[in-house]
Coordinates of C-alpha atoms and ligand atoms in Angstrom, one line a residue:
M130 CA 165.7 107.2 -32.4
L131 CA 163.7 109.0 -29.8
R132 CA 159.9 109.1 -29.5
P133 CA 158.7 112.6 -30.4
E134 CA 157.5 113.2 -26.9
D135 CA 160.9 112.3 -25.4
N136 CA 162.6 114.5 -28.0
E137 CA 160.3 117.4 -26.8
R138 CA 161.1 116.5 -23.2
L139 CA 164.8 117.0 -23.9
V140 CA 164.9 120.0 -26.2
R141 CA 162.6 122.5 -24.6
V142 CA 164.5 124.6 -22.0
G143 CA 162.2 127.4 -20.9
P144 CA 160.9 127.7 -17.3
G145 CA 158.5 124.9 -16.5
S146 CA 159.6 122.5 -19.3
P147 CA 161.1 119.2 -18.2
A148 CA 164.7 119.8 -19.5
G149 CA 164.4 123.5 -18.5
E150 CA 163.7 122.6 -14.9
L151 CA 166.5 120.0 -15.0
L152 CA 169.1 122.4 -16.4
R153 CA 168.1 124.9 -13.8
R154 CA 169.3 122.5 -11.1
Y155 CA 172.9 122.9 -12.2
W156 CA 175.3 125.8 -12.3
M157 CA 175.5 127.0 -15.9
P158 CA 178.0 129.3 -17.7
A159 CA 176.3 132.7 -18.3
A160 CA 179.2 134.7 -19.7
L161 CA 182.9 134.7 -20.1
S162 CA 184.7 136.7 -17.4
S163 CA 186.4 138.6 -20.2
E164 CA 183.1 140.0 -21.3
L165 CA 183.0 141.9 -18.1
P166 CA 186.6 143.1 -17.9
E167 CA 186.3 145.9 -15.3
A168 CA 184.4 147.0 -12.2
D169 CA 181.5 149.4 -13.0
G170 CA 182.1 148.6 -16.7
S171 CA 179.4 148.2 -19.4
P172 CA 176.5 145.8 -18.6
V173 CA 176.2 142.8 -20.9
R174 CA 173.1 141.1 -22.4
V175 CA 172.8 137.5 -21.4
R176 CA 170.1 135.2 -22.8
I177 CA 170.1 131.8 -21.2
L178 CA 167.4 129.1 -20.9
C179 CA 164.9 131.4 -22.7
E180 CA 165.4 134.2 -20.1
D181 CA 166.7 137.6 -20.9
L182 CA 169.1 138.9 -18.3
I183 CA 171.8 141.5 -17.8
A184 CA 175.2 140.9 -16.3
F185 CA 177.2 143.7 -14.7
R186 CA 180.4 143.8 -12.7
D187 CA 179.8 146.1 -9.7
S188 CA 182.2 148.4 -7.9
T189 CA 183.5 145.5 -5.7
G190 CA 184.4 143.5 -8.8
A191 CA 181.6 140.9 -8.2
V192 CA 179.2 140.1 -11.0
G193 CA 175.5 140.5 -10.7
L194 CA 172.9 138.9 -13.0
V195 CA 169.5 140.5 -13.1
D196 CA 166.3 140.7 -15.2
A197 CA 166.8 142.4 -18.5
N198 CA 163.8 144.6 -17.7
C199 CA 163.3 147.0 -14.8
P200 CA 160.5 146.0 -12.5
H201 CA 159.1 149.6 -12.5
R202 CA 157.9 149.9 -16.1
R203 CA 160.1 147.3 -17.8
A204 CA 162.7 149.6 -19.3
P205 CA 165.8 147.9 -20.6
M206 CA 168.4 147.5 -17.9
F207 CA 171.0 147.1 -20.6
F208 CA 171.0 150.9 -20.9
G209 CA 171.5 151.1 -17.1
R210 CA 174.2 153.0 -15.3
N211 CA 176.6 150.8 -13.5
E212 CA 177.5 152.9 -10.5
D213 CA 178.4 152.5 -6.9
C214 CA 177.5 148.9 -6.3
G215 CA 174.4 148.8 -8.3
L216 CA 172.8 149.1 -11.7
R217 CA 170.6 152.2 -12.1
C218 CA 167.7 152.1 -14.6
V219 CA 168.0 155.3 -16.6
Y220 CA 164.3 155.7 -17.2
H221 CA 163.3 156.9 -13.6
G222 CA 166.5 156.2 -11.7
W223 CA 165.6 153.1 -9.7
K224 CA 168.8 151.3 -8.6
F225 CA 169.3 147.7 -7.9
N226 CA 172.2 145.8 -6.3
R227 CA 173.5 142.3 -7.2
A228 CA 171.1 140.6 -4.8
G229 CA 168.2 142.3 -6.6
D230 CA 167.3 144.8 -3.8
C231 CA 166.2 148.2 -4.7
T232 CA 168.8 150.5 -3.1
D233 CA 167.5 153.9 -4.4
M234 CA 164.1 155.0 -5.7
P235 CA 164.6 158.7 -6.4
S236 CA 161.3 159.2 -8.4
E237 CA 159.2 158.4 -5.3
P238 CA 158.9 160.4 -2.0
A239 CA 161.8 159.8 0.4
G240 CA 161.2 156.9 2.7
T241 CA 158.6 155.2 0.5
P242 CA 157.6 151.7 1.6
L243 CA 157.6 150.7 -2.0
Q244 CA 161.4 150.6 -2.1
A245 CA 161.6 147.7 0.3
K246 CA 158.9 145.8 -1.6
V247 CA 160.3 146.0 -5.1
K248 CA 163.0 143.6 -6.2
I249 CA 164.5 142.9 -9.6
K250 CA 164.8 139.2 -10.4
S251 CA 168.4 138.2 -9.8
Y252 CA 170.4 134.9 -9.9
P253 CA 173.4 133.8 -7.8
V254 CA 176.7 134.1 -9.6
H255 CA 180.0 132.2 -9.1
E256 CA 183.1 133.1 -11.1
A257 CA 185.7 130.5 -11.8
G258 CA 187.8 129.2 -14.6
G259 CA 187.4 132.4 -16.7
I260 CA 183.6 131.9 -16.7
V261 CA 180.7 133.6 -14.9
W262 CA 178.4 130.7 -13.7
T263 CA 174.9 131.1 -12.5
Y264 CA 172.3 129.0 -10.7
M265 CA 168.7 129.5 -11.9
G266 CA 166.9 126.8 -10.0
P267 CA 165.0 126.8 -6.7
K268 CA 167.1 128.2 -3.8
A269 CA 166.5 125.2 -1.6
H270 CA 168.2 122.9 -4.2
M271 CA 171.2 125.0 -4.9
P272 CA 174.3 122.7 -5.1
A273 CA 177.9 123.7 -4.6
P274 CA 179.5 125.1 -7.8
P275 CA 181.4 122.8 -10.1
D276 CA 185.1 122.3 -9.4
L277 CA 186.8 120.7 -12.3
E278 CA 190.5 120.5 -13.0
W279 CA 190.3 122.8 -15.9
M280 CA 188.7 125.4 -13.7
R281 CA 191.5 125.1 -11.1
A282 CA 194.3 125.3 -13.7
P283 CA 196.1 128.7 -13.5
A284 CA 194.9 131.3 -16.1
T285 CA 198.3 130.9 -17.7
H286 CA 197.5 127.3 -18.5
R287 CA 194.0 127.7 -19.8
I288 CA 192.0 129.2 -22.6
V289 CA 188.2 129.7 -22.7
S290 CA 186.2 131.0 -25.6
K291 CA 182.6 131.1 -26.7
T292 CA 180.7 130.4 -30.0
F293 CA 177.1 131.0 -30.8
E294 CA 175.4 128.1 -32.5
H295 CA 172.2 128.3 -34.4
C296 CA 170.6 125.0 -33.2
N297 CA 169.3 123.4 -30.1
Y298 CA 171.9 122.6 -27.4
L299 CA 171.3 118.8 -27.7
Q300 CA 172.5 118.7 -31.3
G301 CA 175.8 120.4 -30.2
L302 CA 176.2 118.1 -27.2
E303 CA 175.6 115.0 -29.3
G304 CA 178.1 116.2 -31.8
G305 CA 180.7 116.5 -29.0
L306 CA 180.0 113.1 -27.6
D307 CA 180.1 111.6 -31.1
T308 CA 183.6 110.3 -31.5
A309 CA 183.2 108.5 -34.9
H310 CA 182.6 111.7 -36.8
S311 CA 186.1 113.0 -36.4
S312 CA 187.3 110.3 -38.9
F313 CA 185.1 111.9 -41.5
A314 CA 183.9 115.4 -40.8
H315 CA 187.4 116.4 -39.4
N316 CA 189.6 114.4 -41.8
N317 CA 191.4 117.3 -43.3
D318 CA 193.8 115.3 -45.3
I319 CA 192.3 112.3 -47.0
A320 CA 195.7 111.3 -48.5
N321 CA 197.3 110.9 -45.0
K322 CA 197.5 107.2 -44.4
R323 CA 199.0 107.4 -41.0
N324 CA 196.2 109.3 -39.2
T325 CA 195.4 107.7 -35.9
R326 CA 191.8 108.7 -36.3
T327 CA 191.2 107.4 -39.8
L328 CA 193.2 104.2 -39.9
D329 CA 190.2 102.6 -38.2
T330 CA 187.0 104.5 -38.9
A331 CA 184.8 102.2 -36.8
P332 CA 186.0 102.8 -33.2
L333 CA 184.9 100.5 -30.5
L334 CA 183.0 102.4 -27.8
D335 CA 182.8 101.5 -24.2
V336 CA 180.6 103.5 -21.9
E337 CA 180.7 103.4 -18.1
T338 CA 178.1 105.2 -16.1
T339 CA 179.4 107.2 -13.1
D340 CA 178.1 109.6 -10.4
Y341 CA 178.8 112.6 -12.6
G342 CA 177.5 111.2 -15.9
Y343 CA 179.7 108.7 -17.7
S344 CA 183.2 108.0 -18.8
Y345 CA 183.7 106.5 -22.2
V346 CA 186.6 105.3 -24.3
S347 CA 186.9 104.9 -28.0
T348 CA 189.5 102.4 -29.3
R349 CA 190.8 102.4 -32.8
R350 CA 193.1 99.7 -34.1
I351 CA 196.0 101.5 -35.9
G352 CA 198.4 98.6 -36.4
P353 CA 198.9 94.9 -35.7
D354 CA 200.2 95.8 -32.2
S355 CA 198.8 99.2 -31.4
R356 CA 195.6 101.0 -30.6
Y357 CA 194.7 104.6 -30.3
V358 CA 192.7 105.0 -27.1
R359 CA 190.8 108.1 -26.4
I360 CA 189.1 108.6 -23.0
Y361 CA 186.3 111.1 -22.6
H362 CA 184.0 112.2 -19.8
Y363 CA 180.4 113.4 -20.0
V364 CA 179.7 115.6 -17.0
M365 CA 176.0 116.1 -16.5
P366 CA 174.2 117.8 -17.9
V367 CA 175.9 119.6 -20.8
Q368 CA 179.6 119.2 -20.6
Q369 CA 182.1 117.0 -22.3
M370 CA 185.9 116.6 -22.0
R371 CA 188.5 114.7 -24.0
G372 CA 192.2 114.1 -24.3
A373 CA 193.6 116.3 -27.0
I374 CA 197.1 115.0 -27.5
S375 CA 196.3 113.5 -30.9
A376 CA 196.1 116.2 -33.5
L377 CA 193.5 116.0 -36.3
D378 CA 196.1 114.9 -38.7
G379 CA 196.6 111.9 -36.5
T380 CA 200.1 112.8 -35.2
L381 CA 200.6 112.8 -31.5
R382 CA 201.6 116.3 -30.4
D383 CA 204.0 117.0 -27.7
I384 CA 201.4 119.1 -25.9
P385 CA 199.9 118.1 -22.6
E386 CA 196.5 119.4 -23.5
I387 CA 192.9 118.5 -22.7
D388 CA 189.9 120.2 -24.1
G389 CA 186.2 120.3 -23.7
H390 CA 182.9 122.2 -24.3
I391 CA 179.8 123.2 -22.4
W392 CA 176.6 123.6 -24.5
V393 CA 174.5 126.2 -22.8
P394 CA 171.0 126.7 -24.2
V395 CA 170.3 130.3 -25.1
D396 CA 166.7 129.2 -25.9
D397 CA 165.1 126.2 -27.7
E398 CA 166.8 127.0 -31.0
T399 CA 170.2 128.5 -30.2
T400 CA 173.1 127.7 -28.0
N401 CA 176.2 129.3 -26.6
V402 CA 179.1 126.8 -26.8
Y403 CA 181.8 127.5 -24.2
N404 CA 185.1 126.0 -25.3
W405 CA 187.9 125.4 -22.9
A406 CA 191.3 123.9 -23.1
Y407 CA 194.2 123.6 -20.6
S408 CA 197.6 122.3 -20.2
Y409 CA 197.7 119.8 -17.3
D410 CA 201.5 120.1 -17.0
H411 CA 202.4 122.6 -14.3
T412 CA 205.6 123.4 -16.1
Y413 CA 203.9 124.0 -19.5
P414 CA 201.8 127.1 -19.7
I415 CA 199.8 127.8 -22.8
D416 CA 201.5 130.4 -25.0
P417 CA 198.9 133.1 -25.8
H418 CA 200.1 133.0 -29.5
H419 CA 199.5 129.3 -29.6
A420 CA 196.1 129.8 -28.0
E421 CA 195.1 132.3 -30.7
M422 CA 196.4 130.0 -33.5
R423 CA 194.5 127.1 -32.0
E424 CA 191.2 129.0 -32.0
S425 CA 191.9 130.2 -35.6
Y426 CA 192.6 126.6 -36.7
A427 CA 189.3 125.6 -35.3
G428 CA 187.6 128.3 -37.3
R429 CA 186.6 130.3 -34.3
G430 CA 189.4 132.9 -34.1
K431 CA 188.6 136.6 -33.8
E432 CA 188.8 136.9 -37.6
H433 CA 186.0 134.3 -38.0
M434 CA 183.5 136.2 -35.9
I435 CA 181.0 138.8 -36.9
P436 CA 182.6 141.8 -34.9
G437 CA 181.1 142.4 -31.5
T438 CA 179.4 138.9 -31.5
F439 CA 180.3 135.3 -30.9
K440 CA 178.6 134.4 -34.3
L441 CA 180.6 132.9 -37.1
I442 CA 180.9 134.7 -40.5
A443 CA 180.8 131.2 -42.1
N444 CA 177.3 130.2 -41.5
M445 CA 174.3 128.6 -43.2
S446 CA 173.6 131.7 -45.3
N447 CA 176.9 131.2 -47.2
D448 CA 177.0 127.4 -46.9
Y449 CA 180.0 127.7 -44.5
F450 CA 182.2 128.6 -47.5
I451 CA 182.2 125.0 -48.7
D452 CA 184.8 124.5 -51.4
R453 CA 183.7 121.5 -53.6
H454 CA 187.1 121.3 -55.2
V455 CA 188.8 120.9 -51.8
Q456 CA 186.1 118.4 -50.9
K457 CA 187.0 116.3 -54.1
T458 CA 190.7 116.4 -53.5
K459 CA 191.7 117.0 -49.9
T460 CA 189.1 117.0 -47.1
F461 CA 185.9 115.2 -46.5
T462 CA 183.7 118.3 -46.0
G463 CA 185.3 121.0 -48.1
V464 CA 184.5 123.2 -45.2
P465 CA 187.5 124.9 -43.5
G466 CA 187.9 124.8 -39.7
V467 CA 186.9 122.1 -37.3
N468 CA 184.4 124.2 -35.4
T469 CA 182.8 125.3 -38.7
Q470 CA 182.6 121.7 -39.9
D471 CA 180.7 120.8 -36.7
F472 CA 178.4 123.7 -37.1
A473 CA 177.6 123.0 -40.7
L474 CA 176.5 119.5 -39.8
Q475 CA 174.7 120.3 -36.5
E476 CA 173.0 123.5 -37.7
G477 CA 172.2 121.9 -41.0
M478 CA 170.0 119.4 -39.3
G479 CA 167.6 122.2 -38.6
A480 CA 167.1 124.1 -35.3
I481 CA 165.6 121.1 -33.6
V482 CA 166.2 117.8 -35.3
D483 CA 163.4 115.2 -35.5
R484 CA 165.1 112.3 -33.7
S485 CA 162.1 109.9 -34.4
K486 CA 163.6 109.6 -38.0
E487 CA 167.1 108.4 -37.0
F488 CA 168.7 105.0 -37.3
L489 CA 171.4 104.7 -34.7
G490 CA 174.4 102.4 -34.9
T491 CA 176.9 101.0 -32.4
S492 CA 179.0 104.1 -32.7
D493 CA 176.2 106.1 -31.2
K494 CA 176.4 104.4 -27.9
A495 CA 177.6 107.4 -26.0
I496 CA 174.8 109.6 -27.4
V497 CA 172.2 107.0 -26.5
T498 CA 173.5 106.8 -23.0
M499 CA 173.5 110.6 -22.6
R500 CA 169.9 110.8 -23.8
R501 CA 168.9 108.0 -21.3
L502 CA 170.5 109.8 -18.4
M503 CA 169.0 113.1 -19.3
L504 CA 165.5 111.6 -19.7
E505 CA 165.8 109.8 -16.4
A506 CA 167.0 113.0 -14.8
T507 CA 164.0 115.0 -16.1
R508 CA 161.8 112.4 -14.4
D509 CA 163.9 112.5 -11.2
V510 CA 163.3 116.3 -11.0
E511 CA 159.6 115.7 -11.2
R512 CA 159.5 113.0 -8.5
G513 CA 162.1 114.7 -6.3
A514 CA 164.7 112.1 -6.6
P515 CA 168.5 112.9 -6.3
L516 CA 170.2 114.0 -9.5
R517 CA 173.5 112.7 -11.0
G518 CA 176.3 115.2 -11.3
L519 CA 175.2 117.7 -8.7
D520 CA 177.9 116.9 -6.2
P521 CA 181.1 118.6 -7.4
A522 CA 183.2 116.0 -5.6
A523 CA 182.1 113.3 -8.0
A524 CA 184.0 115.0 -10.9
R525 CA 186.6 116.9 -9.0
D526 CA 189.5 114.6 -9.8
I527 CA 188.6 113.2 -13.2
R528 CA 190.6 113.8 -16.3
P529 CA 190.4 112.6 -19.9
Y530 CA 193.3 111.4 -21.9
D531 CA 194.3 110.0 -25.2
N532 CA 197.4 108.1 -26.5
I533 CA 198.6 105.1 -28.3
V534 CA 198.7 101.8 -26.4
K535 CA 201.1 99.0 -27.6
G536 CA 200.5 95.3 -27.1
D537 CA 197.8 93.6 -25.1
V538 CA 197.9 95.8 -22.0
D539 CA 195.0 97.4 -20.2
W540 CA 194.8 101.2 -20.9
R541 CA 193.4 101.7 -17.4
E542 CA 196.7 100.6 -16.0
V543 CA 198.9 102.3 -18.5
F544 CA 197.1 105.6 -18.2
A545 CA 196.3 105.4 -14.5
E546 CA 198.5 108.4 -13.6
E547 CA 197.3 110.6 -16.5
L548 CA 193.7 110.0 -15.7
R549 CA 193.8 111.7 -12.3
A550 CA 193.6 115.4 -11.8
K551 CA 196.7 117.1 -10.4
F552 CA 195.8 120.8 -10.3
Ligands
FES713 S1 161.3 151.8 -15.8 FE1 163.1 151.6 -14.6 S2 163.0 153.2 -13.2 FE2 161.2 153.4 -14.3
FE2_714 FE1 183.4 117.7 -34.3

């Protein structure tokens, strides 16, 4: 459980709030690159950390991220004209470049000193890994952008997607860190007695704090002589990655795949979840058809979204299409799609769950550690102490992994090669 004041400290993300100030010290995903497919294309609405912004790809192909409202009389920049290296407000024609400078003020006399004075709020942008990242914190504290293996993998080896979730980011993040739930929430075939994830429903968890957050491993006994070992990383502040060789039905796939998520607060009560996956084998690109099937299986394919949005058609208003007969006979939840199963449980807690009412067990160790690190970090921001996970070098070479280990050997040794980034 968390004291109500600590819960508040972690869930509020607007400017000036403890977690809001903390999250602003890290580079955060603001949009998918694919949302801005062309230079001088349509501007895109971005809401992040309770701030309304507009992203636009300018004539040079670089992305700008500016205030959603024009500094003149607050007209919506979303309707702006993206032209010749700037976004022009269509109310009176003031034009702003990526840096936020006003480059044209045609409604005022030529040479007006006002033009040099007026700026639109803008944030730095870094594009990598199919994602447009931004840094919204104080300029003096801006760290180097993240540089993780999945971001360096060639586009042919990587997929990224985004899903809008109707709850606070911490609920999503905790759901990702929670390894035990996959034995239940994602058990899609109760009759399968060979599932590596359900043979032992009480995994042992081992958490090791690192410079980027922590690494943790869940171990499930699956036979007299074998264990299913799954290694995860939590990368401060809102990212998690895990080995994805084991399929949900418990079979080990012949796919060199790793996946992860980044839970980016839209505001206190909603979240954009960035989903990524990549093949870490140079010789094994991800087939686009497989990528589409993968997203569909997770319940977040194109056909699952309300058109023009990243919101799921299966949502709390229709009880995520729960099928009670399927729940009786085949799956634990009766809800189709892994992503939908997660959302049903995380959103169903309410927009902001009251953590003072929880009873945590040993399988919640990773969640407890994340909360501790995040709480500490909010205090570190306040007293000007260094923050964990800011130096990209700390996480540059990490990689998660999962597989079966036979006999009494140390997984660290057996997996040593697989646990080091190669891209
Ligand atoms: S409100 Fe934007 S130019 Fe006037
Ligand atoms: Fe899940």
